[in-house]
CSV table of C-alpha atoms and ligand atoms in Angstrom, one decimal:
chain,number,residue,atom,x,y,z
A,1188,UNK,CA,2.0,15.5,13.5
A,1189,UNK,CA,-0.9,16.0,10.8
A,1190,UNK,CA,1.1,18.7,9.0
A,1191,UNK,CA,4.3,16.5,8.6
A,1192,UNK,CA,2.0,13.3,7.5
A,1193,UNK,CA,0.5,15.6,4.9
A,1194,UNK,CA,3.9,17.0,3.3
A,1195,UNK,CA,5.6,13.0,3.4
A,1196,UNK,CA,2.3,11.4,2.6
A,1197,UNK,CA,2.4,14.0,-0.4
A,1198,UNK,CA,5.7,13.5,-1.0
A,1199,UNK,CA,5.4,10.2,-1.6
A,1200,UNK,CA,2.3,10.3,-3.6
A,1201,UNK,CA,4.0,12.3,-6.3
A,1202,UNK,CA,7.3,9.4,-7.0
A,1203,UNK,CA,6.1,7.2,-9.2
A,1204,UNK,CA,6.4,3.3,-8.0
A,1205,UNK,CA,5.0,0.6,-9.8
A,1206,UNK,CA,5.7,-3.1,-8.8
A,1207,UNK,CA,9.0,-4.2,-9.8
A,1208,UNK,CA,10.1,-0.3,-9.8
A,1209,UNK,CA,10.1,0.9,-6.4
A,1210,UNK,CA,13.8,1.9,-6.4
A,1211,UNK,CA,12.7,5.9,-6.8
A,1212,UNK,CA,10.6,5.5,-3.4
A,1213,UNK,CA,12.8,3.4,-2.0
A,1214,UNK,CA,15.9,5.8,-2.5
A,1215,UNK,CA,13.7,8.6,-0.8
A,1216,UNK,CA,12.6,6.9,2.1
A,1217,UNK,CA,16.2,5.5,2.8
A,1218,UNK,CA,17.1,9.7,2.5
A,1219,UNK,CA,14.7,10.4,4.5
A,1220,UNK,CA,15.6,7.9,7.7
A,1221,UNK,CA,19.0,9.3,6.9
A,1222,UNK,CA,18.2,12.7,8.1
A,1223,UNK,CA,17.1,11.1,11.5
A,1224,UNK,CA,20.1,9.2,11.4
A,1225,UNK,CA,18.8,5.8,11.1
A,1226,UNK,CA,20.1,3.1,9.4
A,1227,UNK,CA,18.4,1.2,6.5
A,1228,UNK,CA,19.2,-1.5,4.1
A,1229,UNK,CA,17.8,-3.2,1.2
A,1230,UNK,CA,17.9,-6.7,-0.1
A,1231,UNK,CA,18.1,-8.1,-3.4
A,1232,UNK,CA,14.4,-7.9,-4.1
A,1233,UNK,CA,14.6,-4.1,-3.2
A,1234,UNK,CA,12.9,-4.7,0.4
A,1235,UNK,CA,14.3,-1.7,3.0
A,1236,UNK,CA,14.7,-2.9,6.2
A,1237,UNK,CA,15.4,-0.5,9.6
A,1238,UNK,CA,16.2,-2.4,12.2
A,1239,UNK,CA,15.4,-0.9,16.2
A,1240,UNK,CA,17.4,-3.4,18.4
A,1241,UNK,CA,15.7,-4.1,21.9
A,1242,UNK,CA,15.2,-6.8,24.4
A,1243,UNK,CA,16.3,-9.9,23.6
A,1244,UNK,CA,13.9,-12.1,25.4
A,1245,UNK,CA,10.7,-10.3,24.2
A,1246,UNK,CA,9.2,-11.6,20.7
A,1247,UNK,CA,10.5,-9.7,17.8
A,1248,UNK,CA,8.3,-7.4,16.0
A,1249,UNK,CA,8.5,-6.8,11.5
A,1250,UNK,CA,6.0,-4.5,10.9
A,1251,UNK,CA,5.5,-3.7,6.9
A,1252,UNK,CA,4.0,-1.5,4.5
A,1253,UNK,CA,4.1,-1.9,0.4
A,1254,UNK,CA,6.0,1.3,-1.5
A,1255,UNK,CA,4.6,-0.3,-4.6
A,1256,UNK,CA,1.7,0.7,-6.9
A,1257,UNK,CA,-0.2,-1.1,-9.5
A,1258,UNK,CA,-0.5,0.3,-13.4
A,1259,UNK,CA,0.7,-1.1,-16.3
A,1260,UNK,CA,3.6,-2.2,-18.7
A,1261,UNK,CA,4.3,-1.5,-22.4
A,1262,UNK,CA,3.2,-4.3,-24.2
A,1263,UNK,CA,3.4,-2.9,-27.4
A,1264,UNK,CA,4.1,0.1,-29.3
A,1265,UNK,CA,1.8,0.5,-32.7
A,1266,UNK,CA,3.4,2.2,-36.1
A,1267,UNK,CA,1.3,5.4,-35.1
A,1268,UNK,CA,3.2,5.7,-31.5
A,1269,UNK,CA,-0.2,4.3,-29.7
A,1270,UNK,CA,0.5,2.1,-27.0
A,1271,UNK,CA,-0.6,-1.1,-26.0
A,1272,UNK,CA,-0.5,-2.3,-22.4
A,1273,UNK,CA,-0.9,-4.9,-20.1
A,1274,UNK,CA,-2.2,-4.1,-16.7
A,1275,UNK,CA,0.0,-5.4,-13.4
A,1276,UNK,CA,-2.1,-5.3,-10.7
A,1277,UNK,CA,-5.8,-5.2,-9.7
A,1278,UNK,CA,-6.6,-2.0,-12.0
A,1279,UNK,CA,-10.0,-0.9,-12.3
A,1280,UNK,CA,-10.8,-1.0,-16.0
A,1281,UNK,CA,-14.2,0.9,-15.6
A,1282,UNK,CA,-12.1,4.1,-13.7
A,1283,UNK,CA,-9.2,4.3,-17.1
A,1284,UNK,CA,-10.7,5.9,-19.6
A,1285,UNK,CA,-9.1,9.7,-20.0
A,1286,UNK,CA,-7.3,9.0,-17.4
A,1287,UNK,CA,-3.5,10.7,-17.3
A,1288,UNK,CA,-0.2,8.6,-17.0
A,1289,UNK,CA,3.0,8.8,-16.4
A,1290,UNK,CA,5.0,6.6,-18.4
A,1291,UNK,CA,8.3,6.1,-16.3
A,1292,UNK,CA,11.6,6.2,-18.5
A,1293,UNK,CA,14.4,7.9,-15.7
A,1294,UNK,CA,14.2,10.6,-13.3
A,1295,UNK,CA,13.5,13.1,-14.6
A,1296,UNK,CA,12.8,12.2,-18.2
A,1297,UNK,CA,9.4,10.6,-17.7
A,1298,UNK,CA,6.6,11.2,-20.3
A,1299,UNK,CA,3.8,11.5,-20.0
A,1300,UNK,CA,0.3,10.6,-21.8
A,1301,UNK,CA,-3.2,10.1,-22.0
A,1302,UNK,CA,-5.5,6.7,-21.8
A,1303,UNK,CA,-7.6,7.4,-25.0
A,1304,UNK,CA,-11.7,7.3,-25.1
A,1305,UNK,CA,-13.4,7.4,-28.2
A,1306,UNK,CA,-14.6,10.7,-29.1
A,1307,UNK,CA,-18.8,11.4,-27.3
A,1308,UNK,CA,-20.0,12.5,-30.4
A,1309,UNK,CA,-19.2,9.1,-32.2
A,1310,UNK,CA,-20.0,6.6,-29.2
A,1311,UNK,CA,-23.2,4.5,-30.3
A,1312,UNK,CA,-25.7,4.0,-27.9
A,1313,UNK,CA,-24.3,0.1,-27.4
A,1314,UNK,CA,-20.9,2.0,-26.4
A,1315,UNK,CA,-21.7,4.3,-24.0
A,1316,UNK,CA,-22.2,1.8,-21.0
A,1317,UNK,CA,-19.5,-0.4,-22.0
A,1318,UNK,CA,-15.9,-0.4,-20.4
A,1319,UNK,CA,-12.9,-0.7,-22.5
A,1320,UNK,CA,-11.2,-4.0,-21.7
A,1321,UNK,CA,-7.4,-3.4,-20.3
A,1322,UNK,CA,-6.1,-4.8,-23.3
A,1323,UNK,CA,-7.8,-3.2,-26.2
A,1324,UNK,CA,-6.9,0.7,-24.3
A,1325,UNK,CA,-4.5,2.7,-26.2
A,1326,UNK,CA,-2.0,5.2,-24.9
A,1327,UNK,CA,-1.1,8.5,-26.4
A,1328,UNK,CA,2.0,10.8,-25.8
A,1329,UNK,CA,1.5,12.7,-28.6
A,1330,UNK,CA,4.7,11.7,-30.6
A,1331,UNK,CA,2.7,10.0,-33.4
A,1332,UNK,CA,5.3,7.6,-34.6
A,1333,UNK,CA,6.4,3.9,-33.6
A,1334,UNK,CA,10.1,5.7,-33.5
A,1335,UNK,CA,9.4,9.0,-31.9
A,1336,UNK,CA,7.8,7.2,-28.9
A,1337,UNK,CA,10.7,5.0,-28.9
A,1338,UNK,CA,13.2,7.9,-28.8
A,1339,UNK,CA,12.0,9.5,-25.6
A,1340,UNK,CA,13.1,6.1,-24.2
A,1341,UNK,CA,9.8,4.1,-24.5
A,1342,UNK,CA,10.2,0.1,-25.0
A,1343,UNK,CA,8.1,-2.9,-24.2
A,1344,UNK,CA,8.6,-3.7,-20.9
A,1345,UNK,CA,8.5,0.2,-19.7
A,1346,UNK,CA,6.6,0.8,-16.8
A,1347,UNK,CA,3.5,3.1,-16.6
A,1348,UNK,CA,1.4,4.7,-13.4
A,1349,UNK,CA,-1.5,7.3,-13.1
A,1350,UNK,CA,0.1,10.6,-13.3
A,1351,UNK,CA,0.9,11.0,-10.0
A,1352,UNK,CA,-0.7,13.8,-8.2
A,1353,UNK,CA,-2.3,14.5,-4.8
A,1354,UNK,CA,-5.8,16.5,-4.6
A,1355,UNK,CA,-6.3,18.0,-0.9
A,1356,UNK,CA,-10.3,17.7,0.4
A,1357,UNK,CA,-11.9,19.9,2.6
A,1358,UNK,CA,-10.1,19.7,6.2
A,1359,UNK,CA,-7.8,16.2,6.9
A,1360,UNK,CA,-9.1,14.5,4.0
A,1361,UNK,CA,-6.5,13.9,1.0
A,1362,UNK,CA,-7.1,12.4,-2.6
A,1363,UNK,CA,-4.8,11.4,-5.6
A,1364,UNK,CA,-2.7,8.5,-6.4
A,1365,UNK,CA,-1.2,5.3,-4.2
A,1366,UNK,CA,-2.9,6.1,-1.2
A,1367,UNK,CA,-2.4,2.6,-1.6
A,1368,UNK,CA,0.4,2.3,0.4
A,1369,UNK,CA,2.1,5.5,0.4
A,1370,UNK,CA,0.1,6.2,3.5
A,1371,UNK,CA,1.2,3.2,5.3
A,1372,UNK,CA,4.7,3.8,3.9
A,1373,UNK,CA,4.1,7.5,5.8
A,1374,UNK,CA,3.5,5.7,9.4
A,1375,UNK,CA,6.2,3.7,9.0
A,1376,UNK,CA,8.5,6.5,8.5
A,1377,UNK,CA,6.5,8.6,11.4
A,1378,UNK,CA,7.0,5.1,13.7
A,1379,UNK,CA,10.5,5.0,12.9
A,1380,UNK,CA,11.1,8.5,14.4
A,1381,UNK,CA,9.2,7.4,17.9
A,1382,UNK,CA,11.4,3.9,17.4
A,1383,UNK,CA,14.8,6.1,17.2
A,1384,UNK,CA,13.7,7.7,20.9
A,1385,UNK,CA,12.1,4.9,22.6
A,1386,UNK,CA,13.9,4.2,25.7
A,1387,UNK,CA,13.0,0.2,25.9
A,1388,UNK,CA,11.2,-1.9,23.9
A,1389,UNK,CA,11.5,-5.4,21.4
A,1390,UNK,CA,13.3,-5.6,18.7
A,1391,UNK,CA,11.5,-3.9,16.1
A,1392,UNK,CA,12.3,-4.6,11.9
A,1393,UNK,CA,10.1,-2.1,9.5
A,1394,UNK,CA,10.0,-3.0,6.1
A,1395,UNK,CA,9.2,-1.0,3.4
A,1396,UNK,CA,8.0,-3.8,1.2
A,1397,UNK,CA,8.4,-4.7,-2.9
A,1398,UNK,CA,6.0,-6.9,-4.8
A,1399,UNK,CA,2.6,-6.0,-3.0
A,1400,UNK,CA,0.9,-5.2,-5.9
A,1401,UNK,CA,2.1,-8.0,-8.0
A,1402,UNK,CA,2.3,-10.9,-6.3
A,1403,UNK,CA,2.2,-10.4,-2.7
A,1404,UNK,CA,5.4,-12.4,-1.8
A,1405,UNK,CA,7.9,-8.9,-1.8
A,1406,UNK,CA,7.4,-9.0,2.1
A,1407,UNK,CA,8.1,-13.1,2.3
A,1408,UNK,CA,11.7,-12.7,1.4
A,1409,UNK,CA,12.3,-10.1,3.8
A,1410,UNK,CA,10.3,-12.1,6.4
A,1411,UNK,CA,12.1,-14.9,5.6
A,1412,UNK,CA,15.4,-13.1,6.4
A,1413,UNK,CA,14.7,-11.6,9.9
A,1414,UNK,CA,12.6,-14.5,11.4
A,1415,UNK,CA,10.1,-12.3,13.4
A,1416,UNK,CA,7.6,-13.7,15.7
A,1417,UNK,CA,5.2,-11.1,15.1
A,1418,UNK,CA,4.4,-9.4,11.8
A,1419,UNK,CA,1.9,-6.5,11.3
A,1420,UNK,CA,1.2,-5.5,8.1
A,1421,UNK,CA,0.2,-1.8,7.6
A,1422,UNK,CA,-2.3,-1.1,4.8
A,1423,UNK,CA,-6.3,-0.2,3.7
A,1424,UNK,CA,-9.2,-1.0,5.4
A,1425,UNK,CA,-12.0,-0.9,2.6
A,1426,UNK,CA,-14.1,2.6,3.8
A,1427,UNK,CA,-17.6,1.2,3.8
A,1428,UNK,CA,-19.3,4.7,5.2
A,1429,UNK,CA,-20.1,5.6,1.3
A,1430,UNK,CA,-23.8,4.7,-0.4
A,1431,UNK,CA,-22.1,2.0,-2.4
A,1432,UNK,CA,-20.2,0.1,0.5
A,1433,UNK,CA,-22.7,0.5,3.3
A,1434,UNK,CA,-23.2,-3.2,3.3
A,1435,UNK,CA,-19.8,-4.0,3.6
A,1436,UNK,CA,-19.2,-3.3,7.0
A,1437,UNK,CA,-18.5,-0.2,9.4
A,1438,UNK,CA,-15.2,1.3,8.6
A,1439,UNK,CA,-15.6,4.8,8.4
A,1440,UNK,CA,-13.1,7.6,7.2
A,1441,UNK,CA,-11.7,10.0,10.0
A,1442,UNK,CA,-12.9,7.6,12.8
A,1443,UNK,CA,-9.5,6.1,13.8
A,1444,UNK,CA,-7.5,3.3,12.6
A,1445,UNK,CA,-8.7,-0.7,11.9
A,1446,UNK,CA,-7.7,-4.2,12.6
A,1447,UNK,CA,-8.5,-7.0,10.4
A,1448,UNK,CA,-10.4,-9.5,12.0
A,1449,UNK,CA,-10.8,-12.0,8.6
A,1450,UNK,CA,-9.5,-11.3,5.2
A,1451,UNK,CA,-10.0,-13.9,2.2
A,1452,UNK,CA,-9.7,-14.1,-1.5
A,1453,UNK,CA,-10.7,-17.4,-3.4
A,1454,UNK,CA,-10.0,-15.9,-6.8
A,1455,UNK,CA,-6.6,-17.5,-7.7
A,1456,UNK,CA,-4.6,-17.5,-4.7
A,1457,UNK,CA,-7.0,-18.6,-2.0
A,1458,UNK,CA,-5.3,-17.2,0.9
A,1459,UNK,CA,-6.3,-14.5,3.6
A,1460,UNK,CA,-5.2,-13.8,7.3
A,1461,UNK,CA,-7.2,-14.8,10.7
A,1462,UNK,CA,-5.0,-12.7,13.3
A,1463,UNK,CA,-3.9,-14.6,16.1
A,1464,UNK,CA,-5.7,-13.7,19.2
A,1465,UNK,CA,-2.2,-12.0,21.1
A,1466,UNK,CA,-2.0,-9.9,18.5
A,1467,UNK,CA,-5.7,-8.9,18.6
A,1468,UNK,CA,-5.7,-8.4,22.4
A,1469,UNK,CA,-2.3,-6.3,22.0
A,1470,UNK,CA,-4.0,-3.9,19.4
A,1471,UNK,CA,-7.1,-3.6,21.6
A,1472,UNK,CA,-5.7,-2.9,24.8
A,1473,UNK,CA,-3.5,-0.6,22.9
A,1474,UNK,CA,-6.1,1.1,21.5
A,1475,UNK,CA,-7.7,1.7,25.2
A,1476,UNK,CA,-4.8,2.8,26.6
A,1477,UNK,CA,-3.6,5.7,23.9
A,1478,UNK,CA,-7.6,6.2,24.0
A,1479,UNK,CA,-8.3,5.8,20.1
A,1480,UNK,CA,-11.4,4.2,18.9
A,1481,UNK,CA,-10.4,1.4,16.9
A,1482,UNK,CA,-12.5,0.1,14.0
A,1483,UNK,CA,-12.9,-3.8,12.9
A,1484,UNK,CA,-13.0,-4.9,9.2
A,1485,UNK,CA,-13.8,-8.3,7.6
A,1486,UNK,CA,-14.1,-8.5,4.1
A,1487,UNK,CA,-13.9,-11.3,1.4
A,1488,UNK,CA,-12.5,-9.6,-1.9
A,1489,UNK,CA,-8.9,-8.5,0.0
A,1490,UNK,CA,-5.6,-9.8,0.6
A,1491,UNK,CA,-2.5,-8.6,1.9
A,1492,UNK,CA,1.2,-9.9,1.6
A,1493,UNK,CA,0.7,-10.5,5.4
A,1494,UNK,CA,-1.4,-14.0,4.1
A,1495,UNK,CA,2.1,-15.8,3.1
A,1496,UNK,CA,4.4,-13.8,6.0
A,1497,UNK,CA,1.8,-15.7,8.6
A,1498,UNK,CA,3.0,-19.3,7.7
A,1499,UNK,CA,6.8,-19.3,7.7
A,1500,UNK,CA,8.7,-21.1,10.1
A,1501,UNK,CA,6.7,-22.7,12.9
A,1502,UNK,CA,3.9,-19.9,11.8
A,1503,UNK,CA,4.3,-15.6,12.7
A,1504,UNK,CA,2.1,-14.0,15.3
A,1505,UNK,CA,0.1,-11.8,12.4
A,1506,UNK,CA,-2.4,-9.7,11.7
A,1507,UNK,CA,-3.8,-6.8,9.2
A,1508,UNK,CA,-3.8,-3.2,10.8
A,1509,UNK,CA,-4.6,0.0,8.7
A,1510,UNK,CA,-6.8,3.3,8.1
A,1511,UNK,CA,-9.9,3.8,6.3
A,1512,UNK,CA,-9.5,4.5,2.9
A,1513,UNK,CA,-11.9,5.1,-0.3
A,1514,UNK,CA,-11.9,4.2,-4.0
A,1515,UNK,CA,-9.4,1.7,-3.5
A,1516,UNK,CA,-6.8,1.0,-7.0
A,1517,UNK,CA,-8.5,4.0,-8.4
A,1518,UNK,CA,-6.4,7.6,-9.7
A,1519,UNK,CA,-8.6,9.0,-6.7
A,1520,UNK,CA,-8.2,7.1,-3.6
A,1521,UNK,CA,-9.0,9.2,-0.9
A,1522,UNK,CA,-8.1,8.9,3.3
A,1523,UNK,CA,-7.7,10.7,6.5
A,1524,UNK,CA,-4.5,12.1,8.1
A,1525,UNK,CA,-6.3,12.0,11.3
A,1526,UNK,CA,-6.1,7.9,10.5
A,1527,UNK,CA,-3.0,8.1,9.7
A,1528,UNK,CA,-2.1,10.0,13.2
A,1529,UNK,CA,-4.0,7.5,15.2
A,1530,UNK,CA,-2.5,4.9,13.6
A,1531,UNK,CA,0.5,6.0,14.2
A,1532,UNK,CA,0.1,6.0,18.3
A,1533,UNK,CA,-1.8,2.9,18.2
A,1534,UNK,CA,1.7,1.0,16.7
A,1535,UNK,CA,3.6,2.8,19.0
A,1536,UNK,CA,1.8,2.4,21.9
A,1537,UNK,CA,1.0,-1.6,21.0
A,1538,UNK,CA,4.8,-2.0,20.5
A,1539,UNK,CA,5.9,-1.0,24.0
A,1540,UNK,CA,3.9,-3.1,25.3
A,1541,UNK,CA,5.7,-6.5,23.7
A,1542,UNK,CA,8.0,-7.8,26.1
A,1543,UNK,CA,8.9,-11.6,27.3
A,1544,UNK,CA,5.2,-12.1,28.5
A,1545,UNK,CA,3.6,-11.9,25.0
A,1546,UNK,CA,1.6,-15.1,24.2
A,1547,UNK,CA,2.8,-16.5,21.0
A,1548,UNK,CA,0.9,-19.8,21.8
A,1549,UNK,CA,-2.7,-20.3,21.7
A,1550,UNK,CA,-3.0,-21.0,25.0
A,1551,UNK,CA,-4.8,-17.8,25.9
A,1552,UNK,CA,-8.4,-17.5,26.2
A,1553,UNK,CA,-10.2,-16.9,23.7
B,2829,ZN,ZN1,-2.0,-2.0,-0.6
């Protein structure tokens, strides 16, 4: 399985996605499901949807993963063809400078450029520990006019990634671009396959969600839609195993898959997801049974579309599953195929076991 989540995981990496724009990835995946013969569809918002009908008694199941990726948009395009952006999405403004993009016109007539730094040899002392702020960073494809830049197809409103590339580490480990969520957008595709061949099971949606990045309601409207009782949301777990994060917590890279056990951002949106205890217990004994170890994560500073996908209806069964990851939003996020394998039979295996005896109350213990 590692060698096929590395080509699609790579794959994916290199089409260019941001929020808003997903329709490149989305068109690929849909292909790829194809060649399995699977059935997908999209909605208005660009949400694709596989359904796996199963028991009609047993609790429904959407599990989800963003194609999107954060980056930028053409604000503005200067007399000397410099550009002017605004960001979309939690970019890192200390990792831009230098940094290569891809500013995405059509298939196959994307230009690329460069996020310009200020030449070493004239940065003043005062300069050289300062970060550019998003707005004042200037672009440059090289066409040195306002109308040259605008020829190739470049306007305001264009959208604009990291060059997209993938770097492979030493054994299982793999850098490069949208990490963030290509590699959940991998499982999913690797689940559907298992899905196609199960024998018996609950109805099972996967979504290959729109929005993430931007304002983390793409998922809601598919949500909204199929009326799941259970949603699992596949994305990061913030690697803490690195001298930087070691405070955070205990999520290391190559040491299996994670569940979320308490997500929460106050900045803005004030919303997180504490998993509902069924949905715990199923990923745990899960876990046990396909004999992976499986790491915990709480962090304040995250949030996931899975935070407004938890309180529709009469309120969905949720909670926040992933693999470790590092350098999260930056050109050079790195992970673990081995993650992405276990993950992979930990869904599989927590999905057979949903049938009509799931809890959705919270009558359990505790
Ligand atoms: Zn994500």
């Amino acid at each position: 399985m590692l060698e096929r989540l590395r080509q699609e995981l790579s794959t994916l990496m290199l089409i260019p996605g941001l929020s808003g724009h997903e329709d490149r990835v989305r068109r690929h995946i849909a292909a790829c499901l194809q060649v399995d013969g699977i059935d997908s569809r999209a909605d208005r918002l660009g949400n694709l949807i596989a359904t796996f009908d199963g028991d009609a008694e047993a609790p429904s199941v959407m599990v989800f993963a963003h194609m999107d990726q954060l980056g930028f948009i053409v604000r503005k395009i200067d007399d000397d063809g410099l550009i002017r952006v605004e960001r979309m999405g939690g970019v890192p403004e200390r990792a831009l400078a230098s940094q290569a993009v891809l500013c995405c016109v059509a298939e196959g007539k994307d230009v690329p450029g460069i996020i310009m730094n200020k030449a070493h040899h004239a940065t003043t002392p005062d300069e050289k520990y300062q970060v550019v702020h998003a707005p004042d960073l200037m672009i440059d494809t090289g066409h040195g006019s306002k109308a040259a830049v605008q020829a190739v197809g470049i306007a305001i409103g264009t959208p604009i990634v990291y060059r997209p590339h993938v770097l492979p580490l030493a054994g299982t480990r793999v850098a490069g671009t949208s990490i963030d969520d290509r590699a959940g957008c991998t499982v999913l595709l690797e689940l559907a396959r298992k899905l196609a061949k199960r024998k018996s099971g609950p109805t099972v949606h996967l979504v290959w969600s729109v929005l993430e990045e931007f304002n983390l309601r793409g998922a809601v409207v598919a949500a909204q839609n199929l009326d799941p009782d259970i949603a699992i949301q596949i994305d990061l777990m913030l690697a803490t195993d690195t001298p930087d994060m070691a405070d955070r917590g205990d999520m290391r890279l190559g040491k299996g898959p994670g569940i979320s056990l308490y997500s929460f951002h106050g900045r803005g949106t004030l919303n997180g997801v504490i998993p509902h205890p069924s949905a715990v217990r199923l990923m745990e004994k899960a876990a046990k049974r396909a004999k992976l170890n499986l790491q915990r994560s709480a962090q304040v500073g995250v949030l996931t579309d899975l935070s407004y996908v938890q309180l529709l209806g009469e309120g969905v069964v949720s909670i926040d599953v992933g693999f470790p990851m590092r350098h999260s939003h930056s050109s050079l996020e790195v992970c673990d195929l081995s993650d992405l394998a276990g993950l992979t039979t930990l869904l599989e295996t927590a999905l057979a076991d949903v049938d009509k005896n799931f809890p959705l109350n919270r009558n359990g213990p505790d």
